[in-house]
XYZ file of C-alpha atoms in Angstrom:
609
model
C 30.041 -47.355 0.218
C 26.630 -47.955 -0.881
C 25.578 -44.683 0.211
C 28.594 -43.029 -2.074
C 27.630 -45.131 -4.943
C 23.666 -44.301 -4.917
C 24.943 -40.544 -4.747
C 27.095 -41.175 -8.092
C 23.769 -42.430 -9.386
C 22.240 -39.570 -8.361
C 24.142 -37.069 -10.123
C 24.726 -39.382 -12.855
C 21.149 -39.161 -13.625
C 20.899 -35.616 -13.077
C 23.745 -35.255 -15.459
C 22.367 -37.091 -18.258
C 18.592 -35.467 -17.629
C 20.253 -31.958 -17.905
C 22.685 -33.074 -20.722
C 19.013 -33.861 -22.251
C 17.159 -30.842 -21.765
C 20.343 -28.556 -22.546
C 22.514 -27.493 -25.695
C 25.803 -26.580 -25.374
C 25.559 -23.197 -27.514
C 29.498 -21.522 -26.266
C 31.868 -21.814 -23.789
C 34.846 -19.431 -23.514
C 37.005 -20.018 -20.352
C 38.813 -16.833 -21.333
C 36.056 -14.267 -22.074
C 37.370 -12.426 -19.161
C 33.948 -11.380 -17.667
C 33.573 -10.479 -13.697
C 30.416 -10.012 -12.620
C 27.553 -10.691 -10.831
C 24.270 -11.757 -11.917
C 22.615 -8.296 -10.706
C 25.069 -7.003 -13.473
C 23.662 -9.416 -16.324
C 20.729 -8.252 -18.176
C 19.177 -9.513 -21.727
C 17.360 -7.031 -23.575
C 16.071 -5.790 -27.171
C 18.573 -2.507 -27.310
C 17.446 -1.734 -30.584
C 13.769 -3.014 -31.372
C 14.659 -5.066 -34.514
C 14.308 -8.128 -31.969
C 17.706 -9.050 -31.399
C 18.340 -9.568 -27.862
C 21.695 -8.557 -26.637
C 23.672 -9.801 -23.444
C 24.361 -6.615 -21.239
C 27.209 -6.896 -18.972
C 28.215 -4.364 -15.986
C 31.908 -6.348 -16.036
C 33.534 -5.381 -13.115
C 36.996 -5.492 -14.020
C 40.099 -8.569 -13.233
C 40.480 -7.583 -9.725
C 37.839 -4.708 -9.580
C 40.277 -2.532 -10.619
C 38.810 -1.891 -14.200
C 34.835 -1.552 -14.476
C 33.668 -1.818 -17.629
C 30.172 -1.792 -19.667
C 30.090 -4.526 -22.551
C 27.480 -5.736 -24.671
C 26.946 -9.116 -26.684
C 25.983 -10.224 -29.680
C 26.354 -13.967 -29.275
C 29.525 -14.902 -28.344
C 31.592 -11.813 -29.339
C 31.624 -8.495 -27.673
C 29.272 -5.616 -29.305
C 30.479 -2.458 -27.593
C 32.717 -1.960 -24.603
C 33.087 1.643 -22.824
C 34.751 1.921 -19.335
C 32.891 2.854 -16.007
C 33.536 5.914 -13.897
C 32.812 3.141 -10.527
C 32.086 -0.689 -10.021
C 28.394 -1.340 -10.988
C 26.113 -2.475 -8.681
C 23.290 -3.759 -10.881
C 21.585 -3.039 -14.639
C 18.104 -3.053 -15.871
C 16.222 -2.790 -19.228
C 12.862 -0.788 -18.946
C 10.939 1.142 -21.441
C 10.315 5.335 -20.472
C 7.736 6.459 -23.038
C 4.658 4.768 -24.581
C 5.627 6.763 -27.810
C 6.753 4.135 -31.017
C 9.553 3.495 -31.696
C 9.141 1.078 -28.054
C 12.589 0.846 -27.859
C 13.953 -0.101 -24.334
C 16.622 1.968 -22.213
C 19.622 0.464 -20.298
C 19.744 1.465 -16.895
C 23.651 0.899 -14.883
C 23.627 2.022 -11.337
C 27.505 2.739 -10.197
C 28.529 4.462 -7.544
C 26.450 7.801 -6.871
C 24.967 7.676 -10.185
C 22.235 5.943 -12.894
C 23.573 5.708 -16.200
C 20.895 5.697 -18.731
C 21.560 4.228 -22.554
C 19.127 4.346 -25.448
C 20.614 2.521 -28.644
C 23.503 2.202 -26.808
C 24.317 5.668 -26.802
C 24.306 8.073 -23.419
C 20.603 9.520 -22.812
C 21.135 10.279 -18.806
C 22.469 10.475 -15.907
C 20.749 10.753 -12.554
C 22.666 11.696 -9.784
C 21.848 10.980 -6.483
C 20.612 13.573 -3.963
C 23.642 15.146 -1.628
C 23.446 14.423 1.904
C 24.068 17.076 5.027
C 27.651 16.516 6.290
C 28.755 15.700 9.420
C 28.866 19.413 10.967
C 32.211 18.355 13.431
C 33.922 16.822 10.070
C 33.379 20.355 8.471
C 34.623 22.675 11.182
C 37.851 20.104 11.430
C 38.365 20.868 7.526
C 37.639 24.823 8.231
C 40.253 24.738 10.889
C 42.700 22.894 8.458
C 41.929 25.394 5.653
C 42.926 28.049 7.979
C 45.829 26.583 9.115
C 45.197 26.005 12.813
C 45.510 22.061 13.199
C 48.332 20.030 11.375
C 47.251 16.706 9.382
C 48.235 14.451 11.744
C 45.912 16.060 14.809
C 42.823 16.246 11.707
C 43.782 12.358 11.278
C 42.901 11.889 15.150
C 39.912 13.787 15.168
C 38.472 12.466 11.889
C 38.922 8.569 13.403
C 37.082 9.920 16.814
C 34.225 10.847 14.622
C 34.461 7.954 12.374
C 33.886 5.632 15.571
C 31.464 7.637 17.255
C 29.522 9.560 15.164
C 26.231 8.889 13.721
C 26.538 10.664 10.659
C 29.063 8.783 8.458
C 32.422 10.627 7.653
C 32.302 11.970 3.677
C 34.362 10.428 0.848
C 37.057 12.958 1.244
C 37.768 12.238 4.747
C 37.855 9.136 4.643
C 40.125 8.835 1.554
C 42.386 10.841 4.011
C 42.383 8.098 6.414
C 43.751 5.498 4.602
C 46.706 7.482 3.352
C 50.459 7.020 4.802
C 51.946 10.266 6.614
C 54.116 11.495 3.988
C 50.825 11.521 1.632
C 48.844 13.500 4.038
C 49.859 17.358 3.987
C 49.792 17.402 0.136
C 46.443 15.909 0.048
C 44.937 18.678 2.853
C 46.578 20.986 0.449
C 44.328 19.848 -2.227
C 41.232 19.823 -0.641
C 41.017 21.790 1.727
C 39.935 24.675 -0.313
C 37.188 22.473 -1.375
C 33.285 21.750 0.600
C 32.607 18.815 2.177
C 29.948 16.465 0.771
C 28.699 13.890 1.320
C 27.024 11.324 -1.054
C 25.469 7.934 -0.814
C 26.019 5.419 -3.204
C 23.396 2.733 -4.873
C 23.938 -0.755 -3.729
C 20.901 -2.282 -5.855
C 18.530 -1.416 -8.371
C 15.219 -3.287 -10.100
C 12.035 -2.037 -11.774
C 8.859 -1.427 -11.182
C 5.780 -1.163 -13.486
C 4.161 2.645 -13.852
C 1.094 1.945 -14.363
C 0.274 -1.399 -16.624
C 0.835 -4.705 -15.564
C 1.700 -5.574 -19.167
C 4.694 -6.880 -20.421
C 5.955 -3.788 -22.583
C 4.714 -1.008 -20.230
C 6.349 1.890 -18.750
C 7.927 0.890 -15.822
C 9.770 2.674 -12.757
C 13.685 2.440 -11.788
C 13.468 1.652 -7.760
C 17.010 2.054 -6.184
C 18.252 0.973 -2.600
C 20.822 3.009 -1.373
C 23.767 2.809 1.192
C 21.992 5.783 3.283
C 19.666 2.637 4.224
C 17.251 4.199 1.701
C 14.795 3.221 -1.403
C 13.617 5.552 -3.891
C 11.756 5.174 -6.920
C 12.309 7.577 -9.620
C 9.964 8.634 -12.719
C 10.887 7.188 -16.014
C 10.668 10.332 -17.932
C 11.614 13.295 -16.022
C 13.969 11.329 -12.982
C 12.671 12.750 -10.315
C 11.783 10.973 -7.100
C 8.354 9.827 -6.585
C 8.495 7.998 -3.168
C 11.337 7.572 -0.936
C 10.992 5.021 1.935
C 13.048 4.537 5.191
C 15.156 0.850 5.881
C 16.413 -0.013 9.420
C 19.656 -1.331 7.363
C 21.105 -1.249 4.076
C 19.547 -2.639 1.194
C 21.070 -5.750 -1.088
C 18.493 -7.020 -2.773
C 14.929 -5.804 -4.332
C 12.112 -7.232 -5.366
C 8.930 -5.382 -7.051
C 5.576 -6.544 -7.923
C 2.566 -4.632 -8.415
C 2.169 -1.023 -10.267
C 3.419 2.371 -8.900
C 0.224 4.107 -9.700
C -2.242 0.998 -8.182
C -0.838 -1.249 -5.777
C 2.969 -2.468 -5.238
C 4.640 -4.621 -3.006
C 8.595 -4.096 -2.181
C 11.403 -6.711 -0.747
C 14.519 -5.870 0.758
C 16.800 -8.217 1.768
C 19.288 -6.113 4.020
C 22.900 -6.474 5.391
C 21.457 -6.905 9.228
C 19.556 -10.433 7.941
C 16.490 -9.220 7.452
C 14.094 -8.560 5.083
C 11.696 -5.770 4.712
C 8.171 -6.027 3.139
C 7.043 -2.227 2.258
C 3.831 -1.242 0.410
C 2.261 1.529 -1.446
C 1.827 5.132 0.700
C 4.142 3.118 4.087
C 6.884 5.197 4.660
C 8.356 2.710 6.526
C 8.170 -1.763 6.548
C 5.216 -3.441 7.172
C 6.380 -6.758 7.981
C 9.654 -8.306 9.064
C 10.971 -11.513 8.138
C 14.562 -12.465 10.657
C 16.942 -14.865 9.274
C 18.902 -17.128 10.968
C 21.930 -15.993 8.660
C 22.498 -13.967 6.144
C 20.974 -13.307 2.729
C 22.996 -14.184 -0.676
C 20.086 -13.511 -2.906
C 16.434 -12.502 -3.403
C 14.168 -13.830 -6.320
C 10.302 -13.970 -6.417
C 8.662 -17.096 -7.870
C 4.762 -16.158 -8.299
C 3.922 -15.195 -4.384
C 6.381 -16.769 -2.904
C 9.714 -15.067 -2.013
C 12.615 -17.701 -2.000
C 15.777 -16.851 -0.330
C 19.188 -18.310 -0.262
C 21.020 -17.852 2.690
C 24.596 -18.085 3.831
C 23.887 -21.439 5.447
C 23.596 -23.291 2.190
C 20.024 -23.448 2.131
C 16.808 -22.120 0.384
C 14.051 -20.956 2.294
C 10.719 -20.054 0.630
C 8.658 -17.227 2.331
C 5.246 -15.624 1.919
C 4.786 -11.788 1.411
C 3.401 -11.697 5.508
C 6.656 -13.567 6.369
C 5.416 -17.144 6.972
C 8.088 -19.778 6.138
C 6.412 -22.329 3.624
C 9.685 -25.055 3.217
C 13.191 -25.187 3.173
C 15.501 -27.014 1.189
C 19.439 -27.988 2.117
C 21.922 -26.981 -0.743
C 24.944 -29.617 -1.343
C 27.479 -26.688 -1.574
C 27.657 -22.822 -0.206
C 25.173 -20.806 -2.962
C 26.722 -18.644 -5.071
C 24.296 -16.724 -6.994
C 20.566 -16.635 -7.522
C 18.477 -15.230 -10.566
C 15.044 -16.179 -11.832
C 13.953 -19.042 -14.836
C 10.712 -18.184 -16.424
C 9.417 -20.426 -19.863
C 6.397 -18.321 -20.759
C 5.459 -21.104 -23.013
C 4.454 -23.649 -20.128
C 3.682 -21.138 -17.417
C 7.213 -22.051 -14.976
C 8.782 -20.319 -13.083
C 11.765 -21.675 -11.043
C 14.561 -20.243 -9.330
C 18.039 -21.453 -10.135
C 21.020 -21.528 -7.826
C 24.618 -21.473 -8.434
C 26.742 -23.088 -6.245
C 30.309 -23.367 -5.289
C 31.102 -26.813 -5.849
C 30.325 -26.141 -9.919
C 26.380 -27.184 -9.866
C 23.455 -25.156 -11.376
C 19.926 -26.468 -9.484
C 16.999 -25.285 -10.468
C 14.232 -25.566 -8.210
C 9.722 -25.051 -8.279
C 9.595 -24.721 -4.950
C 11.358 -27.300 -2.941
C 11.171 -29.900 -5.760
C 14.124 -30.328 -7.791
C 13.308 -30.010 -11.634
C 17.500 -30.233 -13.068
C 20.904 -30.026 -12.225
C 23.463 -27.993 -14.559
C 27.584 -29.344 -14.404
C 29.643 -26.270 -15.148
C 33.404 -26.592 -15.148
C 34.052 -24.001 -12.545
C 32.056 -22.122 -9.922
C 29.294 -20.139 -11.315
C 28.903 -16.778 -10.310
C 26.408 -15.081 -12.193
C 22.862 -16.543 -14.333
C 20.541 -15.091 -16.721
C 17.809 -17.371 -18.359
C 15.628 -15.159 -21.295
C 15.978 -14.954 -24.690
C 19.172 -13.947 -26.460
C 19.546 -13.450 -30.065
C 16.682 -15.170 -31.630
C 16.894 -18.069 -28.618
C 13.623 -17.552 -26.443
C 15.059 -19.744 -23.563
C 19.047 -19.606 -23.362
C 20.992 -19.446 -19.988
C 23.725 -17.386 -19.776
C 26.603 -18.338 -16.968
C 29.588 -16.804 -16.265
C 32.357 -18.586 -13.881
C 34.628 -17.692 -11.041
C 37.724 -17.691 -13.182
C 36.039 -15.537 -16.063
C 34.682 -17.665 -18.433
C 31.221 -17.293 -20.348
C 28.879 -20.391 -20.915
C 25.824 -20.338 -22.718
C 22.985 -22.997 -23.028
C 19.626 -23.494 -24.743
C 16.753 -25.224 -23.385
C 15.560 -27.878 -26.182
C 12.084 -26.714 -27.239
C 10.840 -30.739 -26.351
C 12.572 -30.478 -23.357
C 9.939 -30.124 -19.565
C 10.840 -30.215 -16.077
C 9.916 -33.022 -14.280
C 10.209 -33.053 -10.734
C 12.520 -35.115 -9.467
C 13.651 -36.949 -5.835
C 10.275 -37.737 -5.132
C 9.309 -34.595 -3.119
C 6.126 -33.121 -2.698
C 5.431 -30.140 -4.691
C 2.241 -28.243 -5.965
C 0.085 -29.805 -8.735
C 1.007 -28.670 -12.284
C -2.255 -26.855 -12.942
C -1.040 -24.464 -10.047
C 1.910 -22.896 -11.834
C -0.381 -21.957 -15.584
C -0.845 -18.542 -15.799
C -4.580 -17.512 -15.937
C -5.731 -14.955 -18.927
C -6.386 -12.299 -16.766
C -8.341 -9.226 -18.796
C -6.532 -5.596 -18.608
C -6.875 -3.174 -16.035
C -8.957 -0.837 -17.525
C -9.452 3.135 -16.444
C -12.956 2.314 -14.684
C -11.119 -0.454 -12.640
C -8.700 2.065 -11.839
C -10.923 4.730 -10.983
C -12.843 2.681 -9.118
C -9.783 1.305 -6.786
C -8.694 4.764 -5.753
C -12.087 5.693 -4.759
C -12.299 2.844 -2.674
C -8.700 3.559 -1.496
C -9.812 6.636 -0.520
C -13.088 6.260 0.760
C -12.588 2.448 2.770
C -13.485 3.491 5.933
C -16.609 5.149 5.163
C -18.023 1.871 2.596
C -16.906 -0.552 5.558
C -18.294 0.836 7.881
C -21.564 1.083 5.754
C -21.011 -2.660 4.910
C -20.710 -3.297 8.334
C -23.903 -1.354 9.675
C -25.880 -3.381 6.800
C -24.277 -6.669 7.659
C -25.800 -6.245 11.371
C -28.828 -5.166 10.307
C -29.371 -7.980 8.398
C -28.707 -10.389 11.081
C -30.340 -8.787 13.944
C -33.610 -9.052 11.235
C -32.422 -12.761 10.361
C -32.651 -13.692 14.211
C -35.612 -11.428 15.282
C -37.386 -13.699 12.392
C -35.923 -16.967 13.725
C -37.080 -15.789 17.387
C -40.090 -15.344 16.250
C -40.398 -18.720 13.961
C -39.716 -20.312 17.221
C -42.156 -18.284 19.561
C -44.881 -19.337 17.104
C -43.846 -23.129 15.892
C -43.500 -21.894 12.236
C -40.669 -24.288 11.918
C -41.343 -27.966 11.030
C -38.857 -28.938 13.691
C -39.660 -28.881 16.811
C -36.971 -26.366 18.971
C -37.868 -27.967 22.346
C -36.398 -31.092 24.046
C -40.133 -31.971 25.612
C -41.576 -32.641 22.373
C -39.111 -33.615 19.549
C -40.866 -33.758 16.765
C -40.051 -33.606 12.733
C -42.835 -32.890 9.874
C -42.468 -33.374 6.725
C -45.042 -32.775 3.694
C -45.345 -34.389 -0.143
C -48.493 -33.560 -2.263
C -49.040 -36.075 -5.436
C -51.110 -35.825 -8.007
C -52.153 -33.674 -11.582
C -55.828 -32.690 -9.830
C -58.379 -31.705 -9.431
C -58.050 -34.809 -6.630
C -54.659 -34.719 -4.718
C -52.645 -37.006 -2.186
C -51.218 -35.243 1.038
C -48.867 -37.525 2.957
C -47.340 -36.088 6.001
C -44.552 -37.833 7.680
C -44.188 -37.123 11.385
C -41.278 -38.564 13.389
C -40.629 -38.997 16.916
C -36.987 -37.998 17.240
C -36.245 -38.985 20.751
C -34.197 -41.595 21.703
C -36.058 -43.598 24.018
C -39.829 -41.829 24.472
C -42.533 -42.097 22.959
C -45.517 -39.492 22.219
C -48.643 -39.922 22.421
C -51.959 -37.180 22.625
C -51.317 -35.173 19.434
C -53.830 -34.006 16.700
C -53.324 -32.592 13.185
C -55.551 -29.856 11.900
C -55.784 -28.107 8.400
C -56.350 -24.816 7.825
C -57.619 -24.052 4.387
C -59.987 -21.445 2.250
C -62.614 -23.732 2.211
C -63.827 -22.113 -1.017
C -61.024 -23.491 -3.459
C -60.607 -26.923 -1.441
C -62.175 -29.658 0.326
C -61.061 -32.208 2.513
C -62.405 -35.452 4.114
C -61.079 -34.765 7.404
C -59.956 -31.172 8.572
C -58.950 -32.447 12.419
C -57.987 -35.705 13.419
C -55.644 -37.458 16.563
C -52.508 -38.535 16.152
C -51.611 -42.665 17.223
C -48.588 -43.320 19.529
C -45.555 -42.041 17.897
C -43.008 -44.551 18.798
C -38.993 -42.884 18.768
C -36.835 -42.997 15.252
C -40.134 -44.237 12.984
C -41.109 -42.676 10.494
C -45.379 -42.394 10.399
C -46.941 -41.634 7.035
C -50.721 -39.770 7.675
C -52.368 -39.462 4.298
C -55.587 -37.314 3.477
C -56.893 -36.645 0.119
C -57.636 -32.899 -1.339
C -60.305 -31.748 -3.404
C -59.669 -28.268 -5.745
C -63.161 -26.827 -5.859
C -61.606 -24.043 -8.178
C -62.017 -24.433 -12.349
C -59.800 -21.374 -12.860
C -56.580 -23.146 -11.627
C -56.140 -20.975 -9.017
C -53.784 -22.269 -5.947
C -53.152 -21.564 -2.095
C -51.614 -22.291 0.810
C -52.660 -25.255 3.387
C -51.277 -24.818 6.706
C -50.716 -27.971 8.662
C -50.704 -27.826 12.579
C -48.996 -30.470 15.159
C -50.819 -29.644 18.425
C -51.139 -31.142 21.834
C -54.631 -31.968 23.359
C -55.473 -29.171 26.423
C -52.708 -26.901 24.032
C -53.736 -23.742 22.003
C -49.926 -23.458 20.946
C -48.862 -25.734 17.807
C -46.377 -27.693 18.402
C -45.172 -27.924 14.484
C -46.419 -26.349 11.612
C -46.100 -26.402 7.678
C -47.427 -24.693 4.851
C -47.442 -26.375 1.772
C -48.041 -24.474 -1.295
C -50.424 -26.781 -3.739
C -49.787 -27.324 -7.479
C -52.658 -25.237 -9.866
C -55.535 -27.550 -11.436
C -56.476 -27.301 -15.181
C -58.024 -30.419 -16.611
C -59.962 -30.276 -20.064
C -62.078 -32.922 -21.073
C -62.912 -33.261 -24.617
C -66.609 -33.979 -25.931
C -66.310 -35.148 -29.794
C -69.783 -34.579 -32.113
C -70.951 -35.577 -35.546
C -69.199 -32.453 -37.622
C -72.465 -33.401 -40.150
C -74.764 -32.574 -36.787
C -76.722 -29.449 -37.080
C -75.080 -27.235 -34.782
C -71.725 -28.811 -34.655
C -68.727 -27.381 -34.819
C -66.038 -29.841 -33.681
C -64.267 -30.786 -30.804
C -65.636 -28.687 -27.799
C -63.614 -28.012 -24.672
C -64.650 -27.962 -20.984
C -62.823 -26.803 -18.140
C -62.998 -28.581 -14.875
């Protein structure tokens, strides 16, 4: 009981924090839109900066596919679709002004491609080789020698054993009754075989500019377990890559022309990590179930599986959290506010909640009256952030974010720290930059192996110099466990008289030292000392002993050198320790003042010393 009425709490509070944040713009239970939110897209179709809602609906029942656009709540344009679409992008083709963006609507075989929502294109897919024992069962028919009933037997032994899948034609055969069959052969018989793949998903992917409004790449998956990306000006297929399964999701980051990373989330629960120039994936990541969508939140890939959760991945396939979903998920898409540097990933889910989610914390949940089946967060119209929902039943909702409203994680889960999700101002690519990555794209092995060879080099000279700082007791640290010693220098003074303390340090534990003598070694032309060589008391483990000497500059040009200080053992040529200790310059001047009535006289006179 109390655990039911802290979870009416909960959503209470979630309701009233999203009823907050939220304005209810439209709702229309009876727009009659069926789609999916691969289908949705918001886009500038004209360039006078009206965004329009694009809609690949797919008909009540599937049975009438149809393209519609939206001006706010009322419908624009609608034209009907030759097959049910399977996704819709905005993307610009040509640098040239007016920078108006095309519409891009993937059904069946086929790209259609809009420009001011009039017809510019349409890219067809390639044709693939038939099956060769499905075409010599249609020769045979077209020459009479096998009735329709034997072809129906021989077309289902192929259809279950064959590798090559049967074409359209046969296997709208198949599923006809027996009285239908002899006047379809009729037909078609006449007619070749082909066979032709269809598009199950479609995104884009930038050309050559990582800028918002540059020329960007169509990249289609198709149901030959296939991805191609095609040019945005002449169509033609610039890479085509290989997929153990078929592809039904994408994501793209990166540029064509520099570096690009692709995601497929395919039908066998996997998904596929590809890069630029790999033929084939590079990594692997297995789920335990299967995929209902695909977004990409900065570098982390977060997918919703069929197991009412949301796992968040990196790009090498390392799982970084999961979170449990109240309900089965619906429908994924991605929420971006440019303004604050977010992104989030919202999640529609069966039992009528929106969640929206930075990572595994929980920033708001969305009530809708009935399942939600498709989202779109952008701007539409003159709104920079409205989300656009469309339910199970058909109905369109439509909500703005308040421009006070922020996201404030909720539940009390960990998440990153807010300066982790602000965008840096990163400075363009520029043609240098891009020069210089393809040369070092194409020449890597050479320059690391050359970096490598150096690298080496370096430290085989770094520990021939050590060995033979060691060899000679340059170091003022003694490397040997018989006499462990520590030196350490401090010269005071302006001059021409200094103060050299040395502080020598037994650091054994439990031994003390005793027989060691100190010598200097000096030009004896630019200094003097008192005493050049003298013995050293009993050094007594962890004190610290001070051994002071005074130093005389003989030079008045302030002119400086090096005094080398030596820890040796009595009966020993070797030093134990040694330091050099570079000495400050000297240049005193002492002032003689005269009668400036003297003969003579001239003022203050300097004197160096």
């Amino acid at each position: 009981m109390a655990a039911a009425s802290s979870s009416d709490s909960d959503s209470g509070r979630a309701e009233s924090e999203a009823s907050s944040k939220w304005l209810d713009a439209h709702y229309d239970p009876m727009a009659n839109i069926h789609t999916f939110s691969a289908c949705l897209e918001l886009a500038d179709l004209h360039g006078d900066g009206e965004y329009k809602l694009v809609v690949g609906d797919l008909g009540p029942g599937g049975q009438q596919p149809r393209l519609k656009v939206l001006k706010g709540p009322t419908v624009l344009s609608e034209s009907p679709l030759p097959a049910l679409p399977a996704a819709a992008a905005t993307f610009l083709m040509e640098q040239h002004e007016p920078r108006t963006p095309a519409l891009a609507l993937a059904s069946g075989p086929c790209v259609y491609v809009y420009k001011n929502l009039r017809p510019y294109f349409k890219f067809t897919l390639p044709q693939l080789p038939p099956n060769p024992l499905e075409q010599d069962l249609w020769n045979q028919a077209k020459e009479d020698r096998i009735d329709p009933l034997t072809l129906k037997e021989m077309l289902e032994g192929i259809r279950e054993k064959a590798e090559v899948p049967l074409s359209v034609q046969s296997l709208r055969f198949l599923q006809l009754e027996l009285s239908e069959m002899e006047a379809f052969v009729n037909q078609h018989k006449s007619k070749s075989i082909r066979r032709q793949t269809v598009i199950t998903t479609m995104t884009t992917l930038k050309k050559n500019l990582a800028d918002e409004d540059a020329v960007s790449c169509l990249v289609l998956g198709t149901e030959n377990k296939e991805l191609l990306v095609l040019d945005p000006e002449a169509f033609t297929v610039l890479a085509k890559m290989s997929l153990p399964s078929v592809p039904v999701f994408l994501e793209a980051s990166g540029q064509f022309d520099v570096e690009f990373r692709l995601a497929a989330a395919c039908r066998n629960g996997n998904i596929y990590m590809l890069r630029r120039d790999s033929k084939r994936p590079k990594y692997c990541i297995e789920l335990s179930a299967q995929p209902v969508g695909l977004v990409r939140v900065h570098k982390v890939l977060v997918v919703g599986s069929n197991q009412d959760s949301l796992h968040g991945f990196t790009h090498k396939g390392k799982r970084l959290w999961t979170v449990q979903m109240p309900a089965a998920i619906l429908t994924m898409n991605l929420l971006e506010q440019r303004s604050r540097g977010l992104q989030a990933v919202m999640a529609g889910l069966a039992n009528g909640e929106v969640r929206i989610y930075r990572d595994k914390a929980l920033l708001s949940v969305v009530r809708t009256p009935d399942a939600v089946t498709s989202l779109c967060f952008g701007r539409y119209g003159r709104e920079d952030h409205t989300l656009v929902m469309t339910t199970r039943g058909g109905g369109l909702i439509i909500k703005i974010l308040k421009r006070t409203a922020v996201f404030v994680e909720g539940g009390g889960e960990a998440g990153p720290p807010p300066a982790q999700a602000m965008k840096l101002n990163m400075p363009r690519k520029t043609r240098l930059y891009v020069d210089q990555t393809l040369r070092e794209r194409e020449a890597g092995t050479a320059m690391h192996r050359a970096f490598q060879a150096d690298l080496h080099l370096l430290r085989l000279r770094a520990a021939r110099a050590s060995v033979q700082a060691l060899e000679s007791s340059l170091s003022p640290v003694s490397a040997t466990a018989r006499e462990p010693l520590k030196l350490h220098a401090v010269v005071q003074g302006l001059g021409p008289t200094f103060k050299l303390t040395l502080h020598l340090q037994n650091t054994s534990t439990a031994r003390p030292i005793l027989g060691l003598l100190v010598c200097f070694l000096y030009n004896e032309g630019l200094y003097a000392l008192p005493r050049a060589f003298f013995k050293v008391p009993l050094l007594v483990p962890g004190l610290n002993y001070p051994l002071e000497t005074f130093v005389e500059s003989l030079s008045d040009k302030g002119i400086s050198d090096i005094i080398k200080v030596l820890v040796l053992r009595e009966g020993q040529n070797a030093p134990l320790l040694s330091a050099h200790i570079s000495m400050p310059g000297t240049r005193v001047q002492a002032l003689v003042w005269e009668d400036p009535t003297c003969r003579g006289a001239t003022g203050p006179v300097s004197h160096n010393y």
